[in-house]
Short mmCIF file of C-alpha atoms and ligand atoms in Angstrom, two decimals:
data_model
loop_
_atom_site.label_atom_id
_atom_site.label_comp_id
_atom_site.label_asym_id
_atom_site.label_seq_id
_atom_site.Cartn_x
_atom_site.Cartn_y
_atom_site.Cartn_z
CA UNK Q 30 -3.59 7.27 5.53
CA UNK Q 31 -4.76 3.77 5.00
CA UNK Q 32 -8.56 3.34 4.76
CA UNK Q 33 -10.24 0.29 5.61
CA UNK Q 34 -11.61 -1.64 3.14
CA UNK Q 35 -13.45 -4.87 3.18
CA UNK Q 36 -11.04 -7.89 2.45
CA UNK Q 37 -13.53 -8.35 -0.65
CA UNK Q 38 -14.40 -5.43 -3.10
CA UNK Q 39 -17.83 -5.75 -4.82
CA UNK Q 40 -16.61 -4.63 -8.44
CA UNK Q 41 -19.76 -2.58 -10.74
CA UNK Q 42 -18.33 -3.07 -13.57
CA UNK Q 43 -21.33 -5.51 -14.86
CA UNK Q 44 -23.73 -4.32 -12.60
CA UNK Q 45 -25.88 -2.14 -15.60
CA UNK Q 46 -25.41 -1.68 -19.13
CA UNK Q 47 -22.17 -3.60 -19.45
CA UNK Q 48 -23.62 -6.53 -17.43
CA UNK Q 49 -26.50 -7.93 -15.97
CA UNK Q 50 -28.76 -4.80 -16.55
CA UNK Q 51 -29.50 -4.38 -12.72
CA UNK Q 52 -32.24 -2.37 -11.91
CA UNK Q 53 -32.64 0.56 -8.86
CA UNK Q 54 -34.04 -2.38 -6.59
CA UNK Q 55 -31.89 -5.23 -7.76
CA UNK Q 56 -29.19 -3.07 -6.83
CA UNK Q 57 -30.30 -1.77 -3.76
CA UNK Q 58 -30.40 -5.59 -3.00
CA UNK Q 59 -27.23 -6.23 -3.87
CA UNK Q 60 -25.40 -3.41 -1.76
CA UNK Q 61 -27.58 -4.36 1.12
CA UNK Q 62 -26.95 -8.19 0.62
CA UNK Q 63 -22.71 -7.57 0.31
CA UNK Q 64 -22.95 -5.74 3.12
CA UNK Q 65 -25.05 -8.05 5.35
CA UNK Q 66 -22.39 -10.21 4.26
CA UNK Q 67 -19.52 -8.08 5.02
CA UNK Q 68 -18.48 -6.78 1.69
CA UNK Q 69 -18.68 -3.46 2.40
CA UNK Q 70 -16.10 -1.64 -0.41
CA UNK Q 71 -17.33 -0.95 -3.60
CA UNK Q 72 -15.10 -0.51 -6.78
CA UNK Q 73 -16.20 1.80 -9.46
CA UNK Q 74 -15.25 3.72 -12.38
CA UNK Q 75 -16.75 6.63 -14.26
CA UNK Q 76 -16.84 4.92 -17.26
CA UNK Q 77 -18.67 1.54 -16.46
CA UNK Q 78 -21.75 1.37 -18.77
CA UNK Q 79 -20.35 4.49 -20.97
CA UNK Q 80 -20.55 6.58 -18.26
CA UNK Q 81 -24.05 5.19 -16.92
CA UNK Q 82 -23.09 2.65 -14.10
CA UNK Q 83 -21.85 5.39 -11.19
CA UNK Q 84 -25.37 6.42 -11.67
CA UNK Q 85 -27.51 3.11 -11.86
CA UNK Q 86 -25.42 2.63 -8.74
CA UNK Q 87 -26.59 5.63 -7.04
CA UNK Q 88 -30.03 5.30 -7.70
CA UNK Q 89 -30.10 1.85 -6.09
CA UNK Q 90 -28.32 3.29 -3.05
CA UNK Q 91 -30.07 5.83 -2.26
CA UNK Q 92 -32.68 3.18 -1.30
CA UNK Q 93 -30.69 1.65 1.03
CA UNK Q 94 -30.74 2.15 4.93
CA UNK Q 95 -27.01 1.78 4.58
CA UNK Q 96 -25.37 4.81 6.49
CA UNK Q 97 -22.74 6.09 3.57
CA UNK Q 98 -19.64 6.34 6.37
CA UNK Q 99 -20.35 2.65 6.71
CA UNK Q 100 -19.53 1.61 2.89
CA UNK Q 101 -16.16 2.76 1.12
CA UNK Q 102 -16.45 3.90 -2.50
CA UNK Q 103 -13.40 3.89 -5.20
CA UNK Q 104 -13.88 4.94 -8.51
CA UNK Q 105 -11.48 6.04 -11.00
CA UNK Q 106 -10.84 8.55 -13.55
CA UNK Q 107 -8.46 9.33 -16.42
CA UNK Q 108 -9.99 7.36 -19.83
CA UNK Q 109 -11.84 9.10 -21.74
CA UNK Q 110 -14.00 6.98 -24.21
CA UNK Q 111 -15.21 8.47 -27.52
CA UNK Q 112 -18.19 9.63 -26.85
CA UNK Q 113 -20.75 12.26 -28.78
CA UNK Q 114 -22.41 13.55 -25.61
CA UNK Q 115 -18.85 14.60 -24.27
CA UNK Q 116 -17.65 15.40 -27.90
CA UNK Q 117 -14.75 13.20 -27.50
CA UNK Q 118 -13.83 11.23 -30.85
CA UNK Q 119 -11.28 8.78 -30.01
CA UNK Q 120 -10.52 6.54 -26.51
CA UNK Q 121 -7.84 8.18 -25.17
CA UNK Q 122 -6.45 9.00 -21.51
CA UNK Q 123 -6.68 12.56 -20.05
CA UNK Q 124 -4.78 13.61 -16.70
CA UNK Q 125 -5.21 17.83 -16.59
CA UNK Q 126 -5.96 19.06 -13.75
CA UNK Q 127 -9.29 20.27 -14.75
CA UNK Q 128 -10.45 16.38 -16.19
CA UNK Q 129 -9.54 15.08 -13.19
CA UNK Q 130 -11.89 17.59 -11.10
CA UNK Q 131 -14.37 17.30 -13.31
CA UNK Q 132 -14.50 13.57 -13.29
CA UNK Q 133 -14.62 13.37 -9.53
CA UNK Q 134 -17.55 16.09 -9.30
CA UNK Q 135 -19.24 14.29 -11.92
CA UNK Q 136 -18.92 10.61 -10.09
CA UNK Q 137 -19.85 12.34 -6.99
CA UNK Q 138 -23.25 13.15 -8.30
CA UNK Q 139 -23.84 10.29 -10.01
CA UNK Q 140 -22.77 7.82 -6.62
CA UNK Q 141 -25.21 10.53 -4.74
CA UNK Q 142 -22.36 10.69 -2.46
CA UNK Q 143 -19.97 13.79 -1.24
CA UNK Q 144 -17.05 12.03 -0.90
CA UNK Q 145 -14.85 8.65 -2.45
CA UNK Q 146 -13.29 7.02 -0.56
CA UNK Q 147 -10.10 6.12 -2.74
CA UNK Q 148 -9.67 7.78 -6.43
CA UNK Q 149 -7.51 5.64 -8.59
CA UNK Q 150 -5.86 6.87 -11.89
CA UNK Q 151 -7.38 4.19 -14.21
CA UNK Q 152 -4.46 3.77 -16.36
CA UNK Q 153 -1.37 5.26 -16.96
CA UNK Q 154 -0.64 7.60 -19.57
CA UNK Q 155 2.47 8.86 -21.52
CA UNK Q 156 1.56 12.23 -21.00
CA UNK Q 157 0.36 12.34 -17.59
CA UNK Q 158 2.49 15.16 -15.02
CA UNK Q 159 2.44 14.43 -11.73
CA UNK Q 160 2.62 18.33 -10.93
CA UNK Q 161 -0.31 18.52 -12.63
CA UNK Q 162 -2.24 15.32 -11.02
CA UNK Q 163 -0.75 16.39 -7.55
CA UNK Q 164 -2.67 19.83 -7.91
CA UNK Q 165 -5.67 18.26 -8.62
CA UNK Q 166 -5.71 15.47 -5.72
CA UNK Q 167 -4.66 18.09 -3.55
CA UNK Q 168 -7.78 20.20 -4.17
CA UNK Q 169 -9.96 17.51 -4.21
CA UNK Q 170 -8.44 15.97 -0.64
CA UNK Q 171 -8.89 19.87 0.96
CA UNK Q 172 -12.45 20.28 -0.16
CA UNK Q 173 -13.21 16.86 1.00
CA UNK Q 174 -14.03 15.39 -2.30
CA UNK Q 175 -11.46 12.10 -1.78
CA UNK Q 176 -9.69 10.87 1.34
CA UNK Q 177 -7.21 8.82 -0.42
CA UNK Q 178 -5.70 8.27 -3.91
CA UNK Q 179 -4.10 5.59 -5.18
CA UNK Q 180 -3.51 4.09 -8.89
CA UNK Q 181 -4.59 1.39 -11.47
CA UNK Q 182 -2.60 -0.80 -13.46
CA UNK Q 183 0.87 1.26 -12.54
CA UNK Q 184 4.22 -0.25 -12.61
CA UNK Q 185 6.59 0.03 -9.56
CA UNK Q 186 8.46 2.82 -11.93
CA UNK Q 187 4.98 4.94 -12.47
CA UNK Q 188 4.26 4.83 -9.17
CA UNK Q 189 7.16 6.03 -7.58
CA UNK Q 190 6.76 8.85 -10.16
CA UNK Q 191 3.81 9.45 -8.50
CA UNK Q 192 5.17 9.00 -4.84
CA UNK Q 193 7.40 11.99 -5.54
CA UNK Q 194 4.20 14.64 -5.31
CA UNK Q 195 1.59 12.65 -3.66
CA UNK Q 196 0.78 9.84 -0.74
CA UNK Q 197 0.16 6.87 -3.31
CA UNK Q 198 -2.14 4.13 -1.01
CA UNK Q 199 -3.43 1.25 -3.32
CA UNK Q 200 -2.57 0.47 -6.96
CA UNK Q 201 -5.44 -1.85 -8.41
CA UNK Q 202 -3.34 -4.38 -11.05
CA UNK Q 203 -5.11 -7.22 -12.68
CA UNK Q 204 -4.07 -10.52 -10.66
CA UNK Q 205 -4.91 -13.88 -10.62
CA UNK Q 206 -3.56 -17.82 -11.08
CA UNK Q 207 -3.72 -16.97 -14.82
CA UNK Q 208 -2.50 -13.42 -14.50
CA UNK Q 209 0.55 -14.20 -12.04
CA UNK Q 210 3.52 -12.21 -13.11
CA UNK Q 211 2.81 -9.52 -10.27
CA UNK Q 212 3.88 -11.98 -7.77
CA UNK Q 213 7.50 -12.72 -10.02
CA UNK Q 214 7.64 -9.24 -11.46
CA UNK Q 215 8.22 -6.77 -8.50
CA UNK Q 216 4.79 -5.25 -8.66
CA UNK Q 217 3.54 -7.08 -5.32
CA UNK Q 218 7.27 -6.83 -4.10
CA UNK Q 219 6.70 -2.79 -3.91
CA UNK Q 220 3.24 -2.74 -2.87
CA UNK Q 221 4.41 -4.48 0.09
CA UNK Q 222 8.25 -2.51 0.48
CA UNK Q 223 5.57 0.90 0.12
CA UNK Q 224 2.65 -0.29 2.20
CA UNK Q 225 0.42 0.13 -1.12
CA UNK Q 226 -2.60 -2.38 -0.84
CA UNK Q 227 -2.90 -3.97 -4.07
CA UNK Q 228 -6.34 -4.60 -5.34
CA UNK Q 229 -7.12 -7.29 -7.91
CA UNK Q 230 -9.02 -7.06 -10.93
CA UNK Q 231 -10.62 -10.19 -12.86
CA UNK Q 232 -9.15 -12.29 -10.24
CA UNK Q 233 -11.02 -15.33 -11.26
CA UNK Q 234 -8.30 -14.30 -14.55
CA UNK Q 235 -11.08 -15.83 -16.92
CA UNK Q 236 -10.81 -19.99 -15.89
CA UNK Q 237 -14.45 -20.41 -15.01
CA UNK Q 238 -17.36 -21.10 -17.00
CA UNK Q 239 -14.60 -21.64 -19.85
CA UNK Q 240 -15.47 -25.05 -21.88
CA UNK Q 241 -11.86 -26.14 -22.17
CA UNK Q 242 -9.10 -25.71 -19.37
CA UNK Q 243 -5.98 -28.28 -18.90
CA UNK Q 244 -6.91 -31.94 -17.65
CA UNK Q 245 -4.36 -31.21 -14.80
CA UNK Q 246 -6.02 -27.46 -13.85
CA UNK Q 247 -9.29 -29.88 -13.52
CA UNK Q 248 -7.91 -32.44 -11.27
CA UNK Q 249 -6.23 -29.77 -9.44
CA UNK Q 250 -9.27 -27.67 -8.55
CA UNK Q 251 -11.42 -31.51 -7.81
CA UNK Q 252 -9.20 -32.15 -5.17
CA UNK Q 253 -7.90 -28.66 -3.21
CA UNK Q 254 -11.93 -27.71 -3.41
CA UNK Q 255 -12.31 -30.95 -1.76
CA UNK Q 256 -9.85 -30.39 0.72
CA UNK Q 257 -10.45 -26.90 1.44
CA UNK Q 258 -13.98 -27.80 1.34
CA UNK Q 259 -14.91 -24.70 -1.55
CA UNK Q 260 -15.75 -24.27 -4.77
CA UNK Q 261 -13.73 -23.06 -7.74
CA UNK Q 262 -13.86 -19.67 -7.11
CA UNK Q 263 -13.45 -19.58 -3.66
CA UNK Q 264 -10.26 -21.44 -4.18
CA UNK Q 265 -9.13 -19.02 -6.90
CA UNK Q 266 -9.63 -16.06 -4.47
CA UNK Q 267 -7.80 -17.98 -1.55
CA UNK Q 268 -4.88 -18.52 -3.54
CA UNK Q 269 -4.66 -14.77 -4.36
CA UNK Q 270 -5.11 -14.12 -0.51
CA UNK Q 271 -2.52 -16.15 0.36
CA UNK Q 272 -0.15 -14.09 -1.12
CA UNK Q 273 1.33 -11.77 2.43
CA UNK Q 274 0.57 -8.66 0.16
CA UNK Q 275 -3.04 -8.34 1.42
CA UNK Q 276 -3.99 -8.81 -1.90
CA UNK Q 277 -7.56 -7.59 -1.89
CA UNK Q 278 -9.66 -9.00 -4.70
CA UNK Q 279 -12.25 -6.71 -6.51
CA UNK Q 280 -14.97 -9.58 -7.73
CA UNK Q 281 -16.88 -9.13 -10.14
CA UNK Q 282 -19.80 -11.28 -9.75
CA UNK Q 283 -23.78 -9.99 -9.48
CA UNK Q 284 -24.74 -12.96 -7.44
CA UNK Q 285 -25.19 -12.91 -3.76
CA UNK Q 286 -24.23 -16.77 -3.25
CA UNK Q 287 -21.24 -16.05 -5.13
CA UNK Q 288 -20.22 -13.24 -2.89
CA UNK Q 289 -20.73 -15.48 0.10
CA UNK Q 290 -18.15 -17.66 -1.45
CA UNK Q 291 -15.62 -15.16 -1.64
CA UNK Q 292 -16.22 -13.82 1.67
CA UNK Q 293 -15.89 -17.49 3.20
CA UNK Q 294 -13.26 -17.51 0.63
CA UNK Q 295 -10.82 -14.84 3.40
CA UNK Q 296 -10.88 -18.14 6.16
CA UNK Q 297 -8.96 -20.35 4.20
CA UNK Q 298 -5.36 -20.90 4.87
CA UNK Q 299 -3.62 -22.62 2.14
CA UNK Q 300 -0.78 -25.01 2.92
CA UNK Q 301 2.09 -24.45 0.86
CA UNK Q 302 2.66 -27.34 -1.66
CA UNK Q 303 -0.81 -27.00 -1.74
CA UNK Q 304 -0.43 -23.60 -3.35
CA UNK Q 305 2.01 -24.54 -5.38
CA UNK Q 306 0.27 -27.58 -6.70
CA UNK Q 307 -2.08 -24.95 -8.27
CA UNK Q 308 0.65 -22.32 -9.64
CA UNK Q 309 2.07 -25.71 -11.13
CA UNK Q 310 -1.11 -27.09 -12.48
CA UNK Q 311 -2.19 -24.32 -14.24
CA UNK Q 312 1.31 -23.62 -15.71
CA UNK Q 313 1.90 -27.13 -16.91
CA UNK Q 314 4.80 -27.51 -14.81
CA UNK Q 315 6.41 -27.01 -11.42
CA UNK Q 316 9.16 -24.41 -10.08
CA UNK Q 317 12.36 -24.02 -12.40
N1 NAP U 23 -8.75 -1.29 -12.74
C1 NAP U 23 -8.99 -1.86 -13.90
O1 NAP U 23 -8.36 -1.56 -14.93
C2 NAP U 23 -10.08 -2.87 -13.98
C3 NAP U 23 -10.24 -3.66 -15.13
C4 NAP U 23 -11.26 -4.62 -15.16
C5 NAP U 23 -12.08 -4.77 -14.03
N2 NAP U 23 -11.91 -3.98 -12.93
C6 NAP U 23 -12.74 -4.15 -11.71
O2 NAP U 23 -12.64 -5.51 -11.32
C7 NAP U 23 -13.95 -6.06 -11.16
C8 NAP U 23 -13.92 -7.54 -11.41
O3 NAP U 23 -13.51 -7.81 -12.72
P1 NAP U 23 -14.05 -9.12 -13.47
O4 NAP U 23 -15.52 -9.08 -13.52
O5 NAP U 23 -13.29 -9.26 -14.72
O6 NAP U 23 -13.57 -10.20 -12.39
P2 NAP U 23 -13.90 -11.67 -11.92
O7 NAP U 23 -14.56 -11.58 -10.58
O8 NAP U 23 -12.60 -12.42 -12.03
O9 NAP U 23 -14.88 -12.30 -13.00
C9 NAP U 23 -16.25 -12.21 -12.90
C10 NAP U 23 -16.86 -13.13 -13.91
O10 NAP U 23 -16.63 -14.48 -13.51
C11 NAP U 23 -17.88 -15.15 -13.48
N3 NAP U 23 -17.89 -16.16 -12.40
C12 NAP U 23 -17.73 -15.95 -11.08
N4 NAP U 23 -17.80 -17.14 -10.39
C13 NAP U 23 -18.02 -18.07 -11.33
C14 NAP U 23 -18.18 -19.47 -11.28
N5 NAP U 23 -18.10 -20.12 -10.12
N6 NAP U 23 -18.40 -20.13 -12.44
C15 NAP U 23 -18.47 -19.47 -13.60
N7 NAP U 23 -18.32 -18.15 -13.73
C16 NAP U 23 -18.09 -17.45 -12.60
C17 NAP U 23 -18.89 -14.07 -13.19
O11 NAP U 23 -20.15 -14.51 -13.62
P3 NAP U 23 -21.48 -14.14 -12.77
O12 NAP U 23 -21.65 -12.67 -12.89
O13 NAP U 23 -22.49 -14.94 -13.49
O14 NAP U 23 -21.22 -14.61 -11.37
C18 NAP U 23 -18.34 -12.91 -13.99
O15 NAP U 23 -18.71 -13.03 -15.36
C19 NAP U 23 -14.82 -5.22 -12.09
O16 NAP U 23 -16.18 -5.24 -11.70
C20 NAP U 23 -14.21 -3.86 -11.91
O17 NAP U 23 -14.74 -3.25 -10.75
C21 NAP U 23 -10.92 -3.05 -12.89
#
């Protein structure tokens, strides 16, 4: 089952102690203001904020007049950090069937929510077992806890492992003009062959608010802004969507003019030298 999810996903992952320190009402802002604006998935993960930002989150939302079956929430599972209150003593990842039911009942309480929308396995692990993970999703899809699962930084190999036990629906991969080798590499290839969606994380890839990038990256962004009549990151985020693998990008961003630009951001059509003019700029030279 593919759910529907807002062409832009507001990431949390900076929203409290990791970020910009939002409080309840600043957040309760901020959902309302994403989804006045359309932005109406939100991308989470237990651990944001060692373990705090699911919660920050919650408490903001539960202001909101927002009707829950209106928003989508992902959040994911599956590292554990070191951390005293949960007596772990080293980062390490942790697929049993039991961590993964107690980190969706725990993120479920925290969001103030019954259900996620999508659970994503945050990373993969040498010692994950998909009999293991299926049990688990299973459970949690019956009682109603999830109504999809999908993956996080997974190679085409990891998740067709997965595909063998369970319906596999997104895998969110970190893509971007700097972070390009999913479009070369077969990883958008078999989202699209498996109707995955693929999700994007840091696709901005890092090249704003940077002091120094290429002379030619510069010129590049001064004149396809100007023609495409956007900023930097809007442009950045239109070259990801231009991809046909309904890449949808999971911005990070706390500010609501920001978000606007990404949402405006899903309009533009990029002509096709044009996106290659970028690819090229930024790698110092064109196609082999
Ligand atoms: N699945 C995973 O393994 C994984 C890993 C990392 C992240 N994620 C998810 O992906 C989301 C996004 O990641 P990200 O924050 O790295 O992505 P991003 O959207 O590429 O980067 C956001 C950063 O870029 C800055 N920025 C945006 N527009 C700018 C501009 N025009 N000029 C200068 N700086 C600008 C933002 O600053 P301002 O805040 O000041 O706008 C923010 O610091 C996270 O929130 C999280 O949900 C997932």
């Amino acid at each position: 089952m593919q759910t529907n999810y807002s062409r832009i996903i507001a990431g949390t992952m900076n929203w409290g102690s990791w970020g910009a320190k939002l409080s309840s009402s600043q957040i309760c802002e901020l959902i309302e203001a994403c989804y006045s604006n359309g932005i109406t998935s939100f991308d989470h993960a237990d651990i944001y904020g060692d373990y705090t930002t699911e919660g920050d989150f919650g408490d903001g939302f539960k202001h909101c007049g927002i009707p829950r079956e209106s928003l989508q929430f992902i959040s994911k599972c599956g590292i554990a950090l070191s951390n005293q209150e949960r007596g772990t003593k080293l980062n390490h990842y942790n697929y049993t069937k039991q961590y993964i039911l107690d980190s969706v009942e725990r993120s479920l309480h925290k969001l103030k929510t019954s259900y996620l929308d999508l659970l994503l396995l945050h990373r993969p692990s040498p010692l994950m077992d998909p009999d293991q993970i299926q049990e688990a999703v299973s459970e949690l899809i019956n009682k109603g806890y999830i109504k999809s699962f999908g993956l996080s930084n997974f190679t085409p190999s990891q998740t067709r492992l997965m595909q063998q036990k369970l319906e596999v629906s997104a895998n969110q991969i970190e893509i971007s003009l700097s972070a390009n080798s999913p479009m070369f590499n077969g990883d958008l290839d078999y989202c699209m062959t498996e109707n995955i969606r693929p999700m994007a994380w840091a696709p901005l890839g890092g090249l704003l608010g940077k002091k120094v990038i290429p002379s030619a990256l510069e010129l590049a962004f001064k004149k396809l802004c100007a023609t495409y009549n956007t900023t930097k990151d809007g442009l950045l985020l239109a070259w990801l969507m231009n991809h046909p693998s309904q890449i949808h990008p999971v911005v990070g961003t706390t500010k609501i003019e920001r978000h606007k630009t990404a949402v405006a951001a899903c309009e533009i059509k990029i002509e096709t030298e044009d996106w290659f003019y970028l690819l090229a700029a930024f790698r110092g030279h064109d196609i082999p």
